[in-house]
Amino acid sequence: MARSGSLERKTNETKIKIDLCLDGSGVADVQTGVGFLDHMLDLFTKHGAFDLKLKSEGDLHVDQHHTVEDTGICLGLALREALGNKAGIRRYGHFTLPMEETLVTVAVDFSGRSVLAYRASVPAAKIGDFDSELLEDFWQSVSANALCNLHVLLHYGRNSHHIAEAIFKATARAMRMAVESDPCMPGVPSTKGTLEG
């Protein structure tokens, strides 16, 4: 049975509907109104081997902040729902990814506790019309709502687009590893017997 998470979230700032399947084939149908974020989520879906359908309507006449942050919230909540009690998963994942001149490492632990350690300064304030500082805000929202430890480390890199792309791809690959079935550990992968916090 495919592991999936679905929800609709409405506020005065955004309206978002998301369907996420962890046991997918990399198919994305993403419309956030923020072109760069759509591109990054397409990459995330492909490299995670997930299926993602996401539609967002936000107050883009103000700026991109609410749409990007709330999309991260919904992705985190969908991940949490899809993982359930986390029995049988590897729990931990990590990936070091080269993207031309850029090198990024991401490590994740679906521990039931939220921590983001983000060490990835992007040289440019904007990537196209996308505010670069929103990258960290997005992953903060994902981590806080998926209840995972997420460590993002930029070893080096010059091109801001490459840095952002490497982060999304490496996170997808790390999460793909973490959510895989672990045949050696059919129960919850914790001596506490729970990963609910």
PDB file of N, CA, C and O in Angstrom, residues 7-19 29-35 37-38 41 52-61 63-75 138:
ATOM      1  N   LEU A   7      -3.600  17.095   2.072  1.00  0.00           N
ATOM      2  CA  LEU A   7      -4.279  18.083   2.902  1.00  0.00           C
ATOM      3  C   LEU A   7      -4.585  19.332   2.090  1.00  0.00           C
ATOM      4  O   LEU A   7      -4.013  19.566   1.026  1.00  0.00           O
ATOM      5  N   GLU A   8      -5.509  20.098   2.640  1.00  0.00           N
ATOM      6  CA  GLU A   8      -5.807  21.437   2.144  1.00  0.00           C
ATOM      7  C   GLU A   8      -5.631  22.393   3.310  1.00  0.00           C
ATOM      8  O   GLU A   8      -6.084  22.112   4.418  1.00  0.00           O
ATOM      9  N   ARG A   9      -4.975  23.502   3.053  1.00  0.00           N
ATOM     10  CA  ARG A   9      -4.725  24.497   4.108  1.00  0.00           C
ATOM     11  C   ARG A   9      -5.102  25.871   3.563  1.00  0.00           C
ATOM     12  O   ARG A   9      -4.608  26.288   2.512  1.00  0.00           O
ATOM     13  N   LYS A  10      -5.968  26.561   4.300  1.00  0.00           N
ATOM     14  CA  LYS A  10      -6.419  27.881   3.880  1.00  0.00           C
ATOM     15  C   LYS A  10      -6.157  28.893   4.987  1.00  0.00           C
ATOM     16  O   LYS A  10      -6.485  28.640   6.149  1.00  0.00           O
ATOM     17  N   THR A  11      -5.555  30.003   4.614  1.00  0.00           N
ATOM     18  CA  THR A  11      -5.398  31.137   5.527  1.00  0.00           C
ATOM     19  C   THR A  11      -5.811  32.393   4.754  1.00  0.00           C
ATOM     20  O   THR A  11      -6.186  32.315   3.582  1.00  0.00           O
ATOM     21  N   ASN A  12      -5.702  33.535   5.397  1.00  0.00           N
ATOM     22  CA  ASN A  12      -5.979  34.793   4.703  1.00  0.00           C
ATOM     23  C   ASN A  12      -4.900  35.147   3.686  1.00  0.00           C
ATOM     24  O   ASN A  12      -5.084  36.055   2.877  1.00  0.00           O
ATOM     25  N   GLU A  13      -3.786  34.387   3.725  1.00  0.00           N
ATOM     26  CA  GLU A  13      -2.656  34.684   2.844  1.00  0.00           C
ATOM     27  C   GLU A  13      -2.480  33.664   1.721  1.00  0.00           C
ATOM     28  O   GLU A  13      -2.042  34.032   0.620  1.00  0.00           O
ATOM     29  N   THR A  14      -2.812  32.401   1.998  1.00  0.00           N
ATOM     30  CA  THR A  14      -2.619  31.352   0.991  1.00  0.00           C
ATOM     31  C   THR A  14      -3.720  30.305   1.047  1.00  0.00           C
ATOM     32  O   THR A  14      -4.376  30.121   2.083  1.00  0.00           O
ATOM     33  N   LYS A  15      -3.894  29.633  -0.063  1.00  0.00           N
ATOM     34  CA  LYS A  15      -4.776  28.471  -0.162  1.00  0.00           C
ATOM     35  C   LYS A  15      -3.982  27.395  -0.892  1.00  0.00           C
ATOM     36  O   LYS A  15      -3.592  27.582  -2.055  1.00  0.00           O
ATOM     37  N   ILE A  16      -3.718  26.281  -0.203  1.00  0.00           N
ATOM     38  CA  ILE A  16      -2.827  25.248  -0.736  1.00  0.00           C
ATOM     39  C   ILE A  16      -3.480  23.872  -0.623  1.00  0.00           C
ATOM     40  O   ILE A  16      -4.050  23.528   0.412  1.00  0.00           O
ATOM     41  N   LYS A  17      -3.357  23.109  -1.691  1.00  0.00           N
ATOM     42  CA  LYS A  17      -3.797  21.710  -1.709  1.00  0.00           C
ATOM     43  C   LYS A  17      -2.617  20.862  -2.155  1.00  0.00           C
ATOM     44  O   LYS A  17      -1.962  21.183  -3.153  1.00  0.00           O
ATOM     45  N   ILE A  18      -2.341  19.795  -1.408  1.00  0.00           N
ATOM     46  CA  ILE A  18      -1.190  18.957  -1.701  1.00  0.00           C
ATOM     47  C   ILE A  18      -1.548  17.486  -1.588  1.00  0.00           C
ATOM     48  O   ILE A  18      -2.292  17.081  -0.689  1.00  0.00           O
ATOM     49  N   ASP A  19      -1.015  16.688  -2.503  1.00  0.00           N
ATOM     50  CA  ASP A  19      -1.084  15.223  -2.466  1.00  0.00           C
ATOM     51  C   ASP A  19       0.330  14.715  -2.703  1.00  0.00           C
ATOM     52  O   ASP A  19       0.919  14.980  -3.762  1.00  0.00           O
ATOM     53  N   ASP A  29       3.268  17.587 -10.451  1.00  0.00           N
ATOM     54  CA  ASP A  29       2.324  18.545 -11.032  1.00  0.00           C
ATOM     55  C   ASP A  29       2.216  19.675 -10.013  1.00  0.00           C
ATOM     56  O   ASP A  29       1.409  19.612  -9.081  1.00  0.00           O
ATOM     57  N   VAL A  30       3.072  20.689 -10.174  1.00  0.00           N
ATOM     58  CA  VAL A  30       3.243  21.722  -9.161  1.00  0.00           C
ATOM     59  C   VAL A  30       2.938  23.087  -9.760  1.00  0.00           C
ATOM     60  O   VAL A  30       3.494  23.464 -10.788  1.00  0.00           O
ATOM     61  N   GLN A  31       2.044  23.814  -9.088  1.00  0.00           N
ATOM     62  CA  GLN A  31       1.687  25.168  -9.509  1.00  0.00           C
ATOM     63  C   GLN A  31       1.562  26.045  -8.259  1.00  0.00           C
ATOM     64  O   GLN A  31       0.536  26.020  -7.587  1.00  0.00           O
ATOM     65  N   THR A  32       2.626  26.762  -7.956  1.00  0.00           N
ATOM     66  CA  THR A  32       2.611  27.628  -6.778  1.00  0.00           C
ATOM     67  C   THR A  32       2.455  29.100  -7.142  1.00  0.00           C
ATOM     68  O   THR A  32       2.228  29.920  -6.255  1.00  0.00           O
ATOM     69  N   GLY A  33       2.625  29.421  -8.404  1.00  0.00           N
ATOM     70  CA  GLY A  33       2.649  30.826  -8.800  1.00  0.00           C
ATOM     71  C   GLY A  33       4.025  31.446  -8.690  1.00  0.00           C
ATOM     72  O   GLY A  33       4.241  32.580  -9.099  1.00  0.00           O
ATOM     73  N   VAL A  34       4.977  30.685  -8.128  1.00  0.00           N
ATOM     74  CA  VAL A  34       6.376  31.115  -8.016  1.00  0.00           C
ATOM     75  C   VAL A  34       7.192  30.178  -8.894  1.00  0.00           C
ATOM     76  O   VAL A  34       7.457  29.034  -8.520  1.00  0.00           O
ATOM     77  N   GLY A  35       7.576  30.660 -10.067  1.00  0.00           N
ATOM     78  CA  GLY A  35       8.204  29.795 -11.063  1.00  0.00           C
ATOM     79  C   GLY A  35       9.437  29.071 -10.566  1.00  0.00           C
ATOM     80  O   GLY A  35       9.624  27.876 -10.829  1.00  0.00           O
ATOM     81  N   LEU A  37      10.240  28.261  -7.480  1.00  0.00           N
ATOM     82  CA  LEU A  37       9.858  27.219  -6.513  1.00  0.00           C
ATOM     83  C   LEU A  37       9.259  26.018  -7.227  1.00  0.00           C
ATOM     84  O   LEU A  37       9.538  24.871  -6.852  1.00  0.00           O
ATOM     85  N   ASP A  38       8.454  26.249  -8.250  1.00  0.00           N
ATOM     86  CA  ASP A  38       7.920  25.136  -9.044  1.00  0.00           C
ATOM     87  C   ASP A  38       9.054  24.279  -9.597  1.00  0.00           C
ATOM     88  O   ASP A  38       9.019  23.047  -9.547  1.00  0.00           O
ATOM     89  N   LEU A  41      10.710  22.239  -6.822  1.00  0.00           N
ATOM     90  CA  LEU A  41       9.863  21.138  -6.362  1.00  0.00           C
ATOM     91  C   LEU A  41       9.758  20.037  -7.410  1.00  0.00           C
ATOM     92  O   LEU A  41       9.616  18.848  -7.069  1.00  0.00           O
ATOM     93  N   LEU A  52       4.107  14.093  -6.551  1.00  0.00           N
ATOM     94  CA  LEU A  52       3.650  15.292  -5.861  1.00  0.00           C
ATOM     95  C   LEU A  52       2.699  16.075  -6.748  1.00  0.00           C
ATOM     96  O   LEU A  52       3.042  16.434  -7.876  1.00  0.00           O
ATOM     97  N   LYS A  53       1.515  16.314  -6.212  1.00  0.00           N
ATOM     98  CA  LYS A  53       0.571  17.223  -6.850  1.00  0.00           C
ATOM     99  C   LYS A  53       0.318  18.349  -5.871  1.00  0.00           C
ATOM    100  O   LYS A  53      -0.104  18.119  -4.738  1.00  0.00           O
ATOM    101  N   LEU A  54       0.581  19.589  -6.310  1.00  0.00           N
ATOM    102  CA  LEU A  54       0.498  20.725  -5.403  1.00  0.00           C
ATOM    103  C   LEU A  54      -0.023  21.943  -6.155  1.00  0.00           C
ATOM    104  O   LEU A  54       0.472  22.285  -7.223  1.00  0.00           O
ATOM    105  N   LYS A  55      -1.032  22.568  -5.590  1.00  0.00           N
ATOM    106  CA  LYS A  55      -1.609  23.786  -6.150  1.00  0.00           C
ATOM    107  C   LYS A  55      -1.680  24.827  -5.048  1.00  0.00           C
ATOM    108  O   LYS A  55      -2.227  24.567  -3.967  1.00  0.00           O
ATOM    109  N   SER A  56      -1.107  25.997  -5.312  1.00  0.00           N
ATOM    110  CA  SER A  56      -1.090  27.062  -4.316  1.00  0.00           C
ATOM    111  C   SER A  56      -1.598  28.357  -4.930  1.00  0.00           C
ATOM    112  O   SER A  56      -1.257  28.692  -6.061  1.00  0.00           O
ATOM    113  N   GLU A  57      -2.407  29.061  -4.159  1.00  0.00           N
ATOM    114  CA  GLU A  57      -2.829  30.416  -4.509  1.00  0.00           C
ATOM    115  C   GLU A  57      -2.456  31.303  -3.327  1.00  0.00           C
ATOM    116  O   GLU A  57      -2.929  31.083  -2.213  1.00  0.00           O
ATOM    117  N   GLY A  58      -1.594  32.279  -3.593  1.00  0.00           N
ATOM    118  CA  GLY A  58      -1.121  33.119  -2.497  1.00  0.00           C
ATOM    119  C   GLY A  58      -1.154  34.591  -2.829  1.00  0.00           C
ATOM    120  O   GLY A  58      -1.454  34.986  -3.962  1.00  0.00           O
ATOM    121  N   ASP A  59      -0.849  35.390  -1.834  1.00  0.00           N
ATOM    122  CA  ASP A  59      -0.886  36.854  -1.986  1.00  0.00           C
ATOM    123  C   ASP A  59       0.414  37.350  -2.635  1.00  0.00           C
ATOM    124  O   ASP A  59       1.173  38.118  -2.048  1.00  0.00           O
ATOM    125  N   LEU A  60       0.642  36.910  -3.863  1.00  0.00           N
ATOM    126  CA  LEU A  60       1.877  37.257  -4.556  1.00  0.00           C
ATOM    127  C   LEU A  60       1.949  38.733  -4.915  1.00  0.00           C
ATOM    128  O   LEU A  60       3.016  39.234  -5.272  1.00  0.00           O
ATOM    129  N   HIS A  61       0.832  39.437  -4.807  1.00  0.00           N
ATOM    130  CA  HIS A  61       0.862  40.891  -4.999  1.00  0.00           C
ATOM    131  C   HIS A  61       1.606  41.578  -3.854  1.00  0.00           C
ATOM    132  O   HIS A  61       2.053  42.719  -3.986  1.00  0.00           O
ATOM    133  N   ASP A  63       4.281  39.740  -1.764  1.00  0.00           N
ATOM    134  CA  ASP A  63       5.590  39.191  -2.133  1.00  0.00           C
ATOM    135  C   ASP A  63       5.467  37.674  -2.138  1.00  0.00           C
ATOM    136  O   ASP A  63       4.364  37.129  -2.032  1.00  0.00           O
ATOM    137  N   GLN A  64       6.589  36.964  -2.238  1.00  0.00           N
ATOM    138  CA  GLN A  64       6.564  35.505  -2.346  1.00  0.00           C
ATOM    139  C   GLN A  64       6.645  34.795  -0.996  1.00  0.00           C
ATOM    140  O   GLN A  64       6.474  33.577  -0.924  1.00  0.00           O
ATOM    141  N   HIS A  65       6.878  35.564   0.058  1.00  0.00           N
ATOM    142  CA  HIS A  65       7.188  34.959   1.358  1.00  0.00           C
ATOM    143  C   HIS A  65       6.099  34.002   1.847  1.00  0.00           C
ATOM    144  O   HIS A  65       6.386  32.848   2.206  1.00  0.00           O
ATOM    145  N   HIS A  66       4.859  34.451   1.905  1.00  0.00           N
ATOM    146  CA  HIS A  66       3.790  33.609   2.454  1.00  0.00           C
ATOM    147  C   HIS A  66       3.596  32.347   1.630  1.00  0.00           C
ATOM    148  O   HIS A  66       3.398  31.256   2.179  1.00  0.00           O
ATOM    149  N   THR A  67       3.657  32.467   0.311  1.00  0.00           N
ATOM    150  CA  THR A  67       3.462  31.303  -0.558  1.00  0.00           C
ATOM    151  C   THR A  67       4.570  30.279  -0.368  1.00  0.00           C
ATOM    152  O   THR A  67       4.308  29.076  -0.247  1.00  0.00           O
ATOM    153  N   VAL A  68       5.811  30.744  -0.317  1.00  0.00           N
ATOM    154  CA  VAL A  68       6.947  29.822  -0.162  1.00  0.00           C
ATOM    155  C   VAL A  68       6.919  29.155   1.210  1.00  0.00           C
ATOM    156  O   VAL A  68       7.052  27.931   1.331  1.00  0.00           O
ATOM    157  N   GLU A  69       6.735  29.947   2.251  1.00  0.00           N
ATOM    158  CA  GLU A  69       6.727  29.418   3.620  1.00  0.00           C
ATOM    159  C   GLU A  69       5.562  28.445   3.827  1.00  0.00           C
ATOM    160  O   GLU A  69       5.739  27.351   4.388  1.00  0.00           O
ATOM    161  N   ASP A  70       4.379  28.809   3.359  1.00  0.00           N
ATOM    162  CA  ASP A  70       3.204  27.954   3.562  1.00  0.00           C
ATOM    163  C   ASP A  70       3.274  26.680   2.716  1.00  0.00           C
ATOM    164  O   ASP A  70       2.765  25.636   3.117  1.00  0.00           O
ATOM    165  N   THR A  71       3.918  26.766   1.552  1.00  0.00           N
ATOM    166  CA  THR A  71       4.140  25.553   0.761  1.00  0.00           C
ATOM    167  C   THR A  71       5.054  24.602   1.526  1.00  0.00           C
ATOM    168  O   THR A  71       4.822  23.383   1.544  1.00  0.00           O
ATOM    169  N   GLY A  72       6.078  25.126   2.190  1.00  0.00           N
ATOM    170  CA  GLY A  72       6.951  24.297   3.024  1.00  0.00           C
ATOM    171  C   GLY A  72       6.201  23.669   4.185  1.00  0.00           C
ATOM    172  O   GLY A  72       6.408  22.491   4.512  1.00  0.00           O
ATOM    173  N   ILE A  73       5.308  24.433   4.805  1.00  0.00           N
ATOM    174  CA  ILE A  73       4.473  23.889   5.891  1.00  0.00           C
ATOM    175  C   ILE A  73       3.667  22.696   5.388  1.00  0.00           C
ATOM    176  O   ILE A  73       3.641  21.628   6.019  1.00  0.00           O
ATOM    177  N   CYS A  74       3.025  22.857   4.242  1.00  0.00           N
ATOM    178  CA  CYS A  74       2.166  21.788   3.715  1.00  0.00           C
ATOM    179  C   CYS A  74       2.970  20.571   3.286  1.00  0.00           C
ATOM    180  O   CYS A  74       2.534  19.432   3.492  1.00  0.00           O
ATOM    181  N   LEU A  75       4.152  20.795   2.704  1.00  0.00           N
ATOM    182  CA  LEU A  75       4.995  19.655   2.335  1.00  0.00           C
ATOM    183  C   LEU A  75       5.427  18.896   3.586  1.00  0.00           C
ATOM    184  O   LEU A  75       5.409  17.659   3.614  1.00  0.00           O
ATOM    185  N   PHE A 138      11.853  28.168   3.622  1.00  0.00           N
ATOM    186  CA  PHE A 138      11.134  27.007   3.104  1.00  0.00           C
ATOM    187  C   PHE A 138      11.520  25.747   3.866  1.00  0.00           C
ATOM    188  O   PHE A 138      10.650  25.002   4.347  1.00  0.00           O
TER     189      PHE A 138
END
